[in-house]
Amino acid sequence: MEQNQMNVFREQLSEVNLELLALLNKRADLVQQIGLVKHGMKRFDPVREREMMDLITSHNEGPFTNATVEHIFKEIFKAGLELQEDDHSKELLVSRKKKPVDTVVNINGSNIGDGNVHLIMGPCSVESYQQVSQVAESVKSKGINLLRGGAFKPRTSPYDFQGLGFEGLQILKRVANEHDLAVVSEIVSPAHIEEAIDYVDVIQIGARNMQNFELLKAAGVVDKPVLLKRGLSATISEFINAAEYIISRGNGNIILCERGIRTYEKATRNTLDISAVPILKQETHLPVLVDVTHSTGRRDLLLPAAKAAIAIGADGVMAEVHPDPAVALSDSAQQMDLEMFDKFVEGLYKFSNASGRELR
Ligand code: PEP
Ligand code: MN
């Protein structure tokens, strides 16, 4: 008999659960409609929330206390707000929801995002024609087509080498022409973009400039691929929004680059956030690279970090190479010399082929 009564209550409880579910979703529908009407206006309205809460508790006849009722409704309100935010991210132009197919960025015939592993190699800074030329020769001999090199260097200290500026871009362009390579180089000022596009094939926006919104906007209006690096302490959401600044101005040829983030760990220069790669690939349709040099800051970790990048689905790897790292004007402790570069590419070549992807 008791068992029977229990079953009756349980059935009723299940029915109430379903009624609650229907009501919660009815509320969610309304919240979404309000979100559409409020487009652009602030979504969280504490005054309105207080009014709703007061009305609810004034009708509360128990057995729940007002505190418990407030707690439950606060969660319901929060879920509603999150729903409005989700709707917003659906609208991001870089999002997979907006464009399900992968963006493939064509740099002089190299298709980043095509499923193969692309390498971008070169010195940290452009120091001389001779230096870049030596690296370029080695890069080309390995069948790699993308040459990096910093002409404008946003250094942490104003007393460190700041780069050769346009003279550096001229060196890069000359060497790239001689070896049939494409140039990837950082631009730090919106005022330089117009002039720089004659020299570079990819505009790099560095970690320190990831939230330089004027620079992002300026890169968004030119017809030139952009390699956007993750900020030193940027969340993935901030990184994605930085890319949104560029695409929202019209330029959709964006490559994202995870380059390590600042954490309490001192064993590496930065902490390579390897899980950012599949997250960025899921959330956006853009190709994703991993810079193993700045993320680890350690030569002994370049190859294992690059393998990890390939294994986790990165579209390519960036690393720094210098003919004589000991005398380099920047990042001397972490650049590979040419011999190490040979071994690095050899190791990656095997690893990449074993995972069924071509190294380019
Ligand atoms: C660079 O790639 O040259 C560089 C300065 O890296 P980051 O902006 O990631 O520090
Ligand atoms: Mn560097």
mmCIF file of C-alpha atoms and ligand atoms in Angstrom:
data_model
loop_
_atom_site.group_PDB
_atom_site.id
_atom_site.type_symbol
_atom_site.label_atom_id
_atom_site.label_comp_id
_atom_site.label_asym_id
_atom_site.label_seq_id
_atom_site.Cartn_x
_atom_site.Cartn_y
_atom_site.Cartn_z
ATOM 1 C CA MET A 1 0.000 0.000 0.000
ATOM 2 C CA GLU A 2 2.749 2.414 1.059
ATOM 3 C CA GLN A 3 4.694 1.390 -2.027
ATOM 4 C CA ASN A 4 1.662 2.286 -4.148
ATOM 5 C CA GLN A 5 1.382 5.743 -2.642
ATOM 6 C CA MET A 6 5.092 6.328 -3.158
ATOM 7 C CA ASN A 7 4.725 5.457 -6.830
ATOM 8 C CA VAL A 8 1.815 7.867 -7.192
ATOM 9 C CA PHE A 9 3.892 10.689 -5.662
ATOM 10 C CA ARG A 10 6.835 9.836 -7.852
ATOM 11 C CA GLU A 11 4.702 9.963 -10.961
ATOM 12 C CA GLN A 12 3.307 13.322 -9.897
ATOM 13 C CA LEU A 13 6.844 14.577 -9.219
ATOM 14 C CA SER A 14 7.941 13.536 -12.680
ATOM 15 C CA GLU A 15 4.969 15.390 -14.158
ATOM 16 C CA VAL A 16 5.833 18.524 -12.157
ATOM 17 C CA ASN A 17 9.448 18.256 -13.403
ATOM 18 C CA LEU A 18 8.199 18.275 -16.974
ATOM 19 C CA GLU A 19 5.856 21.190 -16.270
ATOM 20 C CA LEU A 20 8.795 23.097 -14.746
ATOM 21 C CA LEU A 21 10.918 22.266 -17.760
ATOM 22 C CA ALA A 22 8.234 23.556 -20.109
ATOM 23 C CA LEU A 23 7.920 26.741 -18.054
ATOM 24 C CA LEU A 24 11.702 27.248 -17.911
ATOM 25 C CA ASN A 25 11.937 26.934 -21.672
ATOM 26 C CA LYS A 26 8.943 29.213 -22.148
ATOM 27 C CA ARG A 27 10.804 31.770 -20.007
ATOM 28 C CA ALA A 28 13.982 31.176 -22.057
ATOM 29 C CA ASP A 29 12.069 31.867 -25.285
ATOM 30 C CA LEU A 30 10.835 35.155 -23.864
ATOM 31 C CA VAL A 31 14.337 36.092 -22.693
ATOM 32 C CA GLN A 32 15.660 35.439 -26.201
ATOM 33 C CA GLN A 33 12.967 37.638 -27.728
ATOM 34 C CA ILE A 34 13.817 40.391 -25.259
ATOM 35 C CA GLY A 35 17.488 39.945 -26.233
ATOM 36 C CA LEU A 36 16.588 40.616 -29.873
ATOM 37 C CA VAL A 37 14.602 43.750 -29.002
ATOM 38 C CA LYS A 38 17.389 44.974 -26.692
ATOM 39 C CA HIS A 39 20.037 44.453 -29.399
ATOM 40 C CA GLY A 40 23.074 46.576 -28.529
ATOM 41 C CA MET A 41 21.684 47.597 -25.131
ATOM 42 C CA LYS A 42 23.110 46.330 -21.883
ATOM 43 C CA ARG A 43 21.715 42.903 -21.143
ATOM 44 C CA PHE A 44 22.025 42.748 -17.380
ATOM 45 C CA ASP A 45 19.560 45.119 -15.725
ATOM 46 C CA PRO A 46 19.899 44.952 -11.908
ATOM 47 C CA VAL A 47 16.900 47.235 -11.256
ATOM 48 C CA ARG A 48 14.616 45.064 -13.348
ATOM 49 C CA GLU A 49 16.028 41.933 -11.724
ATOM 50 C CA ARG A 50 15.358 43.358 -8.239
ATOM 51 C CA GLU A 51 11.747 44.133 -9.226
ATOM 52 C CA MET A 52 11.204 40.588 -10.495
ATOM 53 C CA MET A 53 12.788 39.121 -7.378
ATOM 54 C CA ASP A 54 10.625 41.275 -5.036
ATOM 55 C CA LEU A 55 7.453 40.278 -6.860
ATOM 56 C CA ILE A 56 8.380 36.605 -6.596
ATOM 57 C CA THR A 57 9.240 36.662 -2.869
ATOM 58 C CA SER A 58 6.130 38.714 -2.062
ATOM 59 C CA HIS A 59 4.088 35.792 -3.420
ATOM 60 C CA ASN A 60 6.116 33.131 -1.681
ATOM 61 C CA GLU A 61 4.025 31.061 0.704
ATOM 62 C CA GLY A 62 6.607 28.364 1.391
ATOM 63 C CA PRO A 63 7.697 25.789 2.218
ATOM 64 C CA PHE A 64 10.814 27.315 0.600
ATOM 65 C CA THR A 65 12.279 30.333 2.437
ATOM 66 C CA ASN A 66 12.679 33.595 0.536
ATOM 67 C CA ALA A 67 16.447 33.113 0.602
ATOM 68 C CA THR A 68 16.133 29.743 -1.130
ATOM 69 C CA VAL A 69 13.647 31.114 -3.652
ATOM 70 C CA GLU A 70 15.991 34.034 -4.416
ATOM 71 C CA HIS A 71 18.869 31.626 -4.858
ATOM 72 C CA ILE A 72 16.944 29.443 -7.300
ATOM 73 C CA PHE A 73 15.625 32.384 -9.322
ATOM 74 C CA LYS A 74 19.065 34.013 -9.431
ATOM 75 C CA GLU A 75 20.295 30.866 -11.229
ATOM 76 C CA ILE A 76 17.352 31.025 -13.614
ATOM 77 C CA PHE A 77 18.021 34.719 -14.352
ATOM 78 C CA LYS A 78 21.710 33.968 -14.907
ATOM 79 C CA ALA A 79 20.962 31.139 -17.328
ATOM 80 C CA GLY A 80 18.706 33.529 -19.238
ATOM 81 C CA LEU A 81 21.472 36.134 -19.537
ATOM 82 C CA GLU A 82 23.922 33.471 -20.711
ATOM 83 C CA LEU A 83 21.433 32.460 -23.351
ATOM 84 C CA GLN A 84 21.398 36.041 -24.649
ATOM 85 C CA GLU A 85 25.213 36.061 -24.678
ATOM 86 C CA ASP A 86 25.308 32.774 -26.589
ATOM 87 C CA ASP A 87 23.045 34.306 -29.173
ATOM 88 C CA HIS A 88 25.498 37.152 -29.459
ATOM 89 C CA SER A 89 28.494 34.858 -30.065
ATOM 90 C CA LYS A 90 26.486 33.115 -32.778
ATOM 91 C CA GLU A 91 26.702 36.362 -34.637
ATOM 92 C CA LEU A 92 30.513 36.681 -34.519
ATOM 93 C CA LEU A 93 31.848 36.677 -38.077
ATOM 94 C CA VAL A 94 34.847 34.529 -37.063
ATOM 95 C CA SER A 95 32.630 31.895 -35.428
ATOM 96 C CA ARG A 96 32.041 28.424 -36.757
ATOM 97 C CA LYS A 97 28.362 28.942 -36.173
ATOM 98 C CA LYS A 98 28.473 31.769 -38.689
ATOM 99 C CA LYS A 99 30.616 29.871 -41.188
ATOM 100 C CA PRO A 100 30.936 26.102 -40.678
ATOM 101 C CA VAL A 101 33.610 25.525 -43.339
ATOM 102 C CA ASP A 102 37.306 26.135 -42.653
ATOM 103 C CA THR A 103 38.841 29.357 -43.899
ATOM 104 C CA VAL A 104 41.925 28.628 -45.983
ATOM 105 C CA VAL A 105 44.347 31.547 -46.191
ATOM 106 C CA ASN A 106 46.327 31.650 -49.435
ATOM 107 C CA ILE A 107 49.810 33.165 -49.099
ATOM 108 C CA ASN A 108 51.470 33.132 -52.537
ATOM 109 C CA GLY A 109 50.151 29.618 -53.171
ATOM 110 C CA SER A 110 50.667 28.245 -49.639
ATOM 111 C CA ASN A 111 47.211 27.378 -48.373
ATOM 112 C CA ILE A 112 47.157 27.687 -44.592
ATOM 113 C CA GLY A 113 44.296 25.654 -43.219
ATOM 114 C CA ASP A 114 44.271 23.100 -46.057
ATOM 115 C CA GLY A 115 44.993 20.170 -43.738
ATOM 116 C CA ASN A 116 48.752 20.150 -44.231
ATOM 117 C CA VAL A 117 51.309 21.438 -41.715
ATOM 118 C CA HIS A 118 52.812 24.771 -42.742
ATOM 119 C CA LEU A 119 56.030 26.118 -41.281
ATOM 120 C CA ILE A 120 56.889 29.803 -40.840
ATOM 121 C CA MET A 121 60.589 30.075 -40.070
ATOM 122 C CA GLY A 122 63.130 32.851 -39.800
ATOM 123 C CA PRO A 123 65.036 35.047 -37.398
ATOM 124 C CA CYS A 124 63.482 36.905 -34.498
ATOM 125 C CA SER A 125 64.778 40.224 -35.850
ATOM 126 C CA VAL A 126 66.104 41.268 -39.220
ATOM 127 C CA GLU A 127 69.684 42.312 -38.510
ATOM 128 C CA SER A 128 71.384 42.337 -41.919
ATOM 129 C CA TYR A 129 70.953 41.179 -45.508
ATOM 130 C CA GLN A 130 73.597 38.517 -44.914
ATOM 131 C CA GLN A 131 71.855 37.137 -41.823
ATOM 132 C CA VAL A 132 68.410 36.896 -43.434
ATOM 133 C CA SER A 133 69.836 35.514 -46.635
ATOM 134 C CA GLN A 134 71.623 32.654 -44.848
ATOM 135 C CA VAL A 135 68.422 31.661 -43.049
ATOM 136 C CA ALA A 136 66.328 32.011 -46.214
ATOM 137 C CA GLU A 137 68.600 29.647 -48.107
ATOM 138 C CA SER A 138 68.173 27.009 -45.422
ATOM 139 C CA VAL A 139 64.407 27.601 -45.262
ATOM 140 C CA LYS A 140 63.983 27.200 -49.022
ATOM 141 C CA SER A 141 66.205 24.103 -49.181
ATOM 142 C CA LYS A 142 63.664 22.357 -46.937
ATOM 143 C CA GLY A 143 60.757 23.152 -49.218
ATOM 144 C CA ILE A 144 59.399 25.745 -46.789
ATOM 145 C CA ASN A 145 57.863 28.830 -48.409
ATOM 146 C CA LEU A 146 57.143 31.195 -45.544
ATOM 147 C CA LEU A 147 59.914 33.377 -44.124
ATOM 148 C CA ARG A 148 59.459 35.341 -40.922
ATOM 149 C CA GLY A 149 61.581 38.187 -39.557
ATOM 150 C CA GLY A 150 60.917 41.174 -37.341
ATOM 151 C CA ALA A 151 61.667 44.624 -38.722
ATOM 152 C CA PHE A 152 59.590 46.502 -36.142
ATOM 153 C CA LYS A 153 60.262 44.989 -32.732
ATOM 154 C CA PRO A 154 57.930 45.921 -29.871
ATOM 155 C CA ARG A 155 60.397 45.239 -27.062
ATOM 156 C CA THR A 156 59.585 45.158 -23.387
ATOM 157 C CA SER A 157 62.441 47.570 -22.639
ATOM 158 C CA PRO A 158 62.769 50.809 -24.654
ATOM 159 C CA TYR A 159 66.563 50.371 -24.492
ATOM 160 C CA ASP A 160 66.514 47.009 -26.324
ATOM 161 C CA PHE A 161 67.002 46.713 -30.098
ATOM 162 C CA GLN A 162 63.852 48.110 -31.714
ATOM 163 C CA GLY A 163 64.412 46.681 -35.192
ATOM 164 C CA LEU A 164 65.561 48.156 -38.510
ATOM 165 C CA GLY A 165 62.070 49.366 -39.456
ATOM 166 C CA PHE A 166 61.457 49.858 -43.179
ATOM 167 C CA GLU A 167 65.103 49.091 -43.939
ATOM 168 C CA GLY A 168 64.415 45.665 -42.402
ATOM 169 C CA LEU A 169 61.325 45.194 -44.569
ATOM 170 C CA GLN A 170 63.385 46.048 -47.653
ATOM 171 C CA ILE A 171 65.939 43.389 -46.706
ATOM 172 C CA LEU A 172 63.177 40.827 -46.220
ATOM 173 C CA LYS A 173 61.585 41.639 -49.557
ATOM 174 C CA ARG A 174 64.892 41.445 -51.420
ATOM 175 C CA VAL A 175 65.808 38.097 -49.842
ATOM 176 C CA ALA A 176 62.290 36.735 -50.376
ATOM 177 C CA ASN A 177 62.448 37.637 -54.073
ATOM 178 C CA GLU A 178 65.838 35.984 -54.435
ATOM 179 C CA HIS A 179 64.612 32.733 -52.868
ATOM 180 C CA ASP A 180 60.974 32.799 -53.946
ATOM 181 C CA LEU A 181 59.629 33.023 -50.384
ATOM 182 C CA ALA A 182 56.681 34.849 -48.832
ATOM 183 C CA VAL A 183 57.362 37.360 -46.042
ATOM 184 C CA VAL A 184 55.646 37.370 -42.642
ATOM 185 C CA SER A 185 56.571 40.437 -40.596
ATOM 186 C CA GLU A 186 55.166 42.375 -37.685
ATOM 187 C CA ILE A 187 53.651 45.817 -38.110
ATOM 188 C CA VAL A 188 53.172 47.852 -34.939
ATOM 189 C CA SER A 189 51.505 51.044 -36.102
ATOM 190 C CA PRO A 190 48.364 51.702 -38.149
ATOM 191 C CA ALA A 191 50.306 54.476 -39.887
ATOM 192 C CA HIS A 192 52.798 51.925 -41.285
ATOM 193 C CA ILE A 193 50.292 49.552 -42.832
ATOM 194 C CA GLU A 194 49.809 51.259 -46.198
ATOM 195 C CA GLU A 195 53.540 51.406 -46.853
ATOM 196 C CA ALA A 196 54.291 47.984 -45.374
ATOM 197 C CA ILE A 197 51.905 46.077 -47.639
ATOM 198 C CA ASP A 198 54.329 46.612 -50.519
ATOM 199 C CA TYR A 199 56.938 44.587 -48.617
ATOM 200 C CA VAL A 200 55.111 41.890 -46.703
ATOM 201 C CA ASP A 201 52.859 39.010 -47.755
ATOM 202 C CA VAL A 202 51.426 38.625 -44.261
ATOM 203 C CA ILE A 203 50.948 41.350 -41.677
ATOM 204 C CA GLN A 204 51.851 39.975 -38.247
ATOM 205 C CA ILE A 205 50.154 41.569 -35.255
ATOM 206 C CA GLY A 206 52.184 40.746 -32.177
ATOM 207 C CA ALA A 207 51.142 39.650 -28.713
ATOM 208 C CA ARG A 208 51.720 43.112 -27.258
ATOM 209 C CA ASN A 209 49.396 44.610 -29.835
ATOM 210 C CA MET A 210 46.576 42.053 -29.784
ATOM 211 C CA GLN A 211 44.263 44.651 -28.256
ATOM 212 C CA ASN A 212 45.620 47.631 -30.172
ATOM 213 C CA PHE A 213 42.191 48.180 -31.668
ATOM 214 C CA GLU A 214 43.237 50.922 -34.082
ATOM 215 C CA LEU A 215 45.901 48.598 -35.492
ATOM 216 C CA LEU A 216 43.367 45.762 -35.780
ATOM 217 C CA LYS A 217 40.930 48.034 -37.602
ATOM 218 C CA ALA A 218 43.658 49.258 -39.959
ATOM 219 C CA ALA A 219 44.650 45.658 -40.749
ATOM 220 C CA GLY A 220 41.000 44.935 -41.392
ATOM 221 C CA VAL A 221 40.680 47.297 -44.337
ATOM 222 C CA VAL A 222 43.621 46.066 -46.411
ATOM 223 C CA ASP A 223 43.747 43.134 -48.795
ATOM 224 C CA LYS A 224 46.559 41.270 -47.059
ATOM 225 C CA PRO A 225 46.487 38.173 -44.815
ATOM 226 C CA VAL A 226 46.962 38.869 -41.102
ATOM 227 C CA LEU A 227 48.713 36.629 -38.593
ATOM 228 C CA LEU A 228 47.264 37.565 -35.221
ATOM 229 C CA LYS A 229 49.138 36.461 -32.111
ATOM 230 C CA ARG A 230 47.461 35.838 -28.786
ATOM 231 C CA GLY A 231 48.101 38.556 -26.182
ATOM 232 C CA LEU A 232 50.433 37.926 -23.261
ATOM 233 C CA SER A 233 47.549 37.496 -20.828
ATOM 234 C CA ALA A 234 44.610 37.299 -23.196
ATOM 235 C CA THR A 235 41.764 34.874 -22.686
ATOM 236 C CA ILE A 236 40.588 32.858 -25.676
ATOM 237 C CA SER A 237 37.472 35.006 -25.827
ATOM 238 C CA GLU A 238 39.554 38.209 -25.972
ATOM 239 C CA PHE A 239 41.699 36.623 -28.684
ATOM 240 C CA ILE A 240 38.628 35.725 -30.738
ATOM 241 C CA ASN A 241 37.243 39.235 -30.319
ATOM 242 C CA ALA A 242 40.526 40.726 -31.525
ATOM 243 C CA ALA A 243 40.159 38.651 -34.711
ATOM 244 C CA GLU A 244 36.562 39.872 -34.947
ATOM 245 C CA TYR A 245 37.848 43.472 -35.097
ATOM 246 C CA ILE A 246 39.811 42.576 -38.235
ATOM 247 C CA ILE A 247 37.135 40.533 -40.009
ATOM 248 C CA SER A 248 34.406 43.052 -39.154
ATOM 249 C CA ARG A 249 36.248 45.624 -41.303
ATOM 250 C CA GLY A 250 36.241 43.274 -44.272
ATOM 251 C CA ASN A 251 39.505 41.335 -44.091
ATOM 252 C CA GLY A 252 38.706 37.663 -43.414
ATOM 253 C CA ASN A 253 42.167 36.309 -44.215
ATOM 254 C CA ILE A 254 43.221 35.812 -40.621
ATOM 255 C CA ILE A 255 45.525 33.201 -39.114
ATOM 256 C CA LEU A 256 45.442 32.824 -35.331
ATOM 257 C CA CYS A 257 48.677 32.092 -33.493
ATOM 258 C CA GLU A 258 48.914 30.640 -29.999
ATOM 259 C CA ARG A 259 52.244 31.817 -28.567
ATOM 260 C CA GLY A 260 51.980 31.006 -24.882
ATOM 261 C CA ILE A 261 50.428 32.972 -22.074
ATOM 262 C CA ARG A 262 51.756 34.396 -18.842
ATOM 263 C CA THR A 263 51.355 32.155 -15.811
ATOM 264 C CA TYR A 264 53.196 31.667 -12.534
ATOM 265 C CA GLU A 265 55.365 28.960 -14.124
ATOM 266 C CA LYS A 266 59.002 29.968 -14.561
ATOM 267 C CA ALA A 267 60.402 26.812 -16.174
ATOM 268 C CA THR A 268 59.339 28.102 -19.580
ATOM 269 C CA ARG A 269 59.246 31.683 -20.858
ATOM 270 C CA ASN A 270 55.467 31.463 -21.242
ATOM 271 C CA THR A 271 53.021 28.610 -20.793
ATOM 272 C CA LEU A 272 51.996 27.043 -24.090
ATOM 273 C CA ASP A 273 48.215 26.753 -23.899
ATOM 274 C CA ILE A 274 48.017 23.782 -26.227
ATOM 275 C CA SER A 275 44.323 23.193 -25.593
ATOM 276 C CA ALA A 276 43.657 26.648 -27.051
ATOM 277 C CA VAL A 277 44.326 25.118 -30.488
ATOM 278 C CA PRO A 278 41.336 22.740 -30.646
ATOM 279 C CA ILE A 279 39.176 25.288 -28.820
ATOM 280 C CA LEU A 280 39.989 27.965 -31.416
ATOM 281 C CA LYS A 281 39.412 25.457 -34.209
ATOM 282 C CA GLN A 282 36.028 24.524 -32.765
ATOM 283 C CA GLU A 283 34.922 28.063 -31.995
ATOM 284 C CA THR A 284 36.210 29.739 -35.156
ATOM 285 C CA HIS A 285 36.679 28.831 -38.820
ATOM 286 C CA LEU A 286 40.177 30.335 -38.923
ATOM 287 C CA PRO A 287 43.486 28.451 -39.278
ATOM 288 C CA VAL A 288 45.522 28.156 -36.068
ATOM 289 C CA LEU A 289 49.305 28.089 -35.720
ATOM 290 C CA VAL A 290 51.555 27.504 -32.731
ATOM 291 C CA ASP A 291 54.655 29.618 -32.131
ATOM 292 C CA VAL A 292 56.931 27.208 -30.273
ATOM 293 C CA THR A 293 59.754 29.730 -29.790
ATOM 294 C CA HIS A 294 57.983 32.403 -27.755
ATOM 295 C CA SER A 295 55.740 29.969 -25.922
ATOM 296 C CA THR A 296 58.549 27.820 -24.555
ATOM 297 C CA GLY A 297 61.585 30.097 -24.771
ATOM 298 C CA ARG A 298 63.654 26.911 -24.705
ATOM 299 C CA ARG A 299 65.484 25.276 -27.591
ATOM 300 C CA ASP A 300 65.169 21.819 -26.044
ATOM 301 C CA LEU A 301 61.377 22.105 -26.102
ATOM 302 C CA LEU A 302 60.907 23.340 -29.672
ATOM 303 C CA LEU A 303 60.598 19.928 -31.315
ATOM 304 C CA PRO A 304 58.365 18.276 -28.668
ATOM 305 C CA ALA A 305 56.125 21.377 -28.544
ATOM 306 C CA ALA A 306 55.870 21.420 -32.346
ATOM 307 C CA LYS A 307 54.934 17.730 -32.359
ATOM 308 C CA ALA A 308 52.264 18.447 -29.762
ATOM 309 C CA ALA A 309 50.945 21.265 -31.955
ATOM 310 C CA ILE A 310 50.665 18.945 -34.955
ATOM 311 C CA ALA A 311 49.134 16.149 -32.894
ATOM 312 C CA ILE A 312 46.465 18.428 -31.489
ATOM 313 C CA GLY A 313 45.477 19.741 -34.904
ATOM 314 C CA ALA A 314 47.379 22.988 -35.491
ATOM 315 C CA ASP A 315 47.595 24.138 -39.115
ATOM 316 C CA GLY A 316 51.237 25.032 -38.753
ATOM 317 C CA VAL A 317 54.168 25.955 -36.590
ATOM 318 C CA MET A 318 56.230 29.109 -36.252
ATOM 319 C CA ALA A 319 59.770 29.077 -34.879
ATOM 320 C CA GLU A 320 62.858 31.291 -34.917
ATOM 321 C CA VAL A 321 66.124 30.448 -36.671
ATOM 322 C CA HIS A 322 69.358 32.468 -36.628
ATOM 323 C CA PRO A 323 72.737 31.701 -38.262
ATOM 324 C CA ASP A 324 74.505 32.523 -34.985
ATOM 325 C CA PRO A 325 71.993 32.808 -32.141
ATOM 326 C CA ALA A 326 74.670 33.661 -29.567
ATOM 327 C CA VAL A 327 75.161 37.073 -31.174
ATOM 328 C CA ALA A 328 71.496 37.716 -32.090
ATOM 329 C CA LEU A 329 70.160 41.164 -31.208
ATOM 330 C CA SER A 330 66.962 39.684 -29.730
ATOM 331 C CA ASP A 331 65.850 36.348 -28.270
ATOM 332 C CA SER A 332 69.367 34.935 -28.478
ATOM 333 C CA ALA A 333 68.659 32.232 -25.893
ATOM 334 C CA GLN A 334 65.835 30.594 -27.808
ATOM 335 C CA GLN A 335 66.554 30.745 -31.537
ATOM 336 C CA MET A 336 67.764 27.621 -33.346
ATOM 337 C CA ASP A 337 71.039 27.640 -35.253
ATOM 338 C CA LEU A 338 71.030 26.215 -38.772
ATOM 339 C CA GLU A 339 72.185 22.772 -37.708
ATOM 340 C CA MET A 340 69.479 22.483 -35.093
ATOM 341 C CA PHE A 341 66.987 23.768 -37.663
ATOM 342 C CA ASP A 342 67.906 20.840 -39.939
ATOM 343 C CA LYS A 343 67.183 18.375 -37.137
ATOM 344 C CA PHE A 344 64.010 20.181 -36.126
ATOM 345 C CA VAL A 345 62.529 19.955 -39.618
ATOM 346 C CA GLU A 346 63.744 16.371 -40.043
ATOM 347 C CA GLY A 347 62.011 15.362 -36.796
ATOM 348 C CA LEU A 348 58.830 17.192 -37.702
ATOM 349 C CA TYR A 349 58.840 15.753 -41.195
ATOM 350 C CA LYS A 350 58.772 12.199 -39.832
ATOM 351 C CA PHE A 351 56.179 13.026 -37.207
ATOM 352 C CA SER A 352 53.938 14.839 -39.629
ATOM 353 C CA ASN A 353 54.064 12.102 -42.267
ATOM 354 C CA ALA A 354 53.334 9.460 -39.632
ATOM 355 C CA SER A 355 50.171 11.370 -38.765
ATOM 356 C CA GLY A 356 49.203 11.507 -42.421
ATOM 357 C CA ARG A 357 49.799 15.208 -42.953
ATOM 358 C CA GLU A 358 52.309 16.787 -45.297
ATOM 359 C CA LEU A 359 54.881 19.235 -43.982
ATOM 360 C CA ARG A 360 55.180 22.327 -46.157
HETATM 361 C C1 PEP B 1 57.544 37.706 -32.823
HETATM 362 O O1 PEP B 1 56.963 36.711 -33.285
HETATM 363 O O2 PEP B 1 58.460 38.274 -33.411
HETATM 364 C C2 PEP B 1 57.157 38.218 -31.506
HETATM 365 C C3 PEP B 1 57.623 39.366 -31.045
HETATM 366 O O3 PEP B 1 56.299 37.417 -30.827
HETATM 367 P P1 PEP B 1 55.151 37.832 -29.777
HETATM 368 O O4 PEP B 1 54.452 39.017 -30.334
HETATM 369 O O5 PEP B 1 54.308 36.601 -29.742
HETATM 370 O O6 PEP B 1 55.852 38.093 -28.478
HETATM 371 MN MN MN B 2 61.519 36.597 -30.931
#
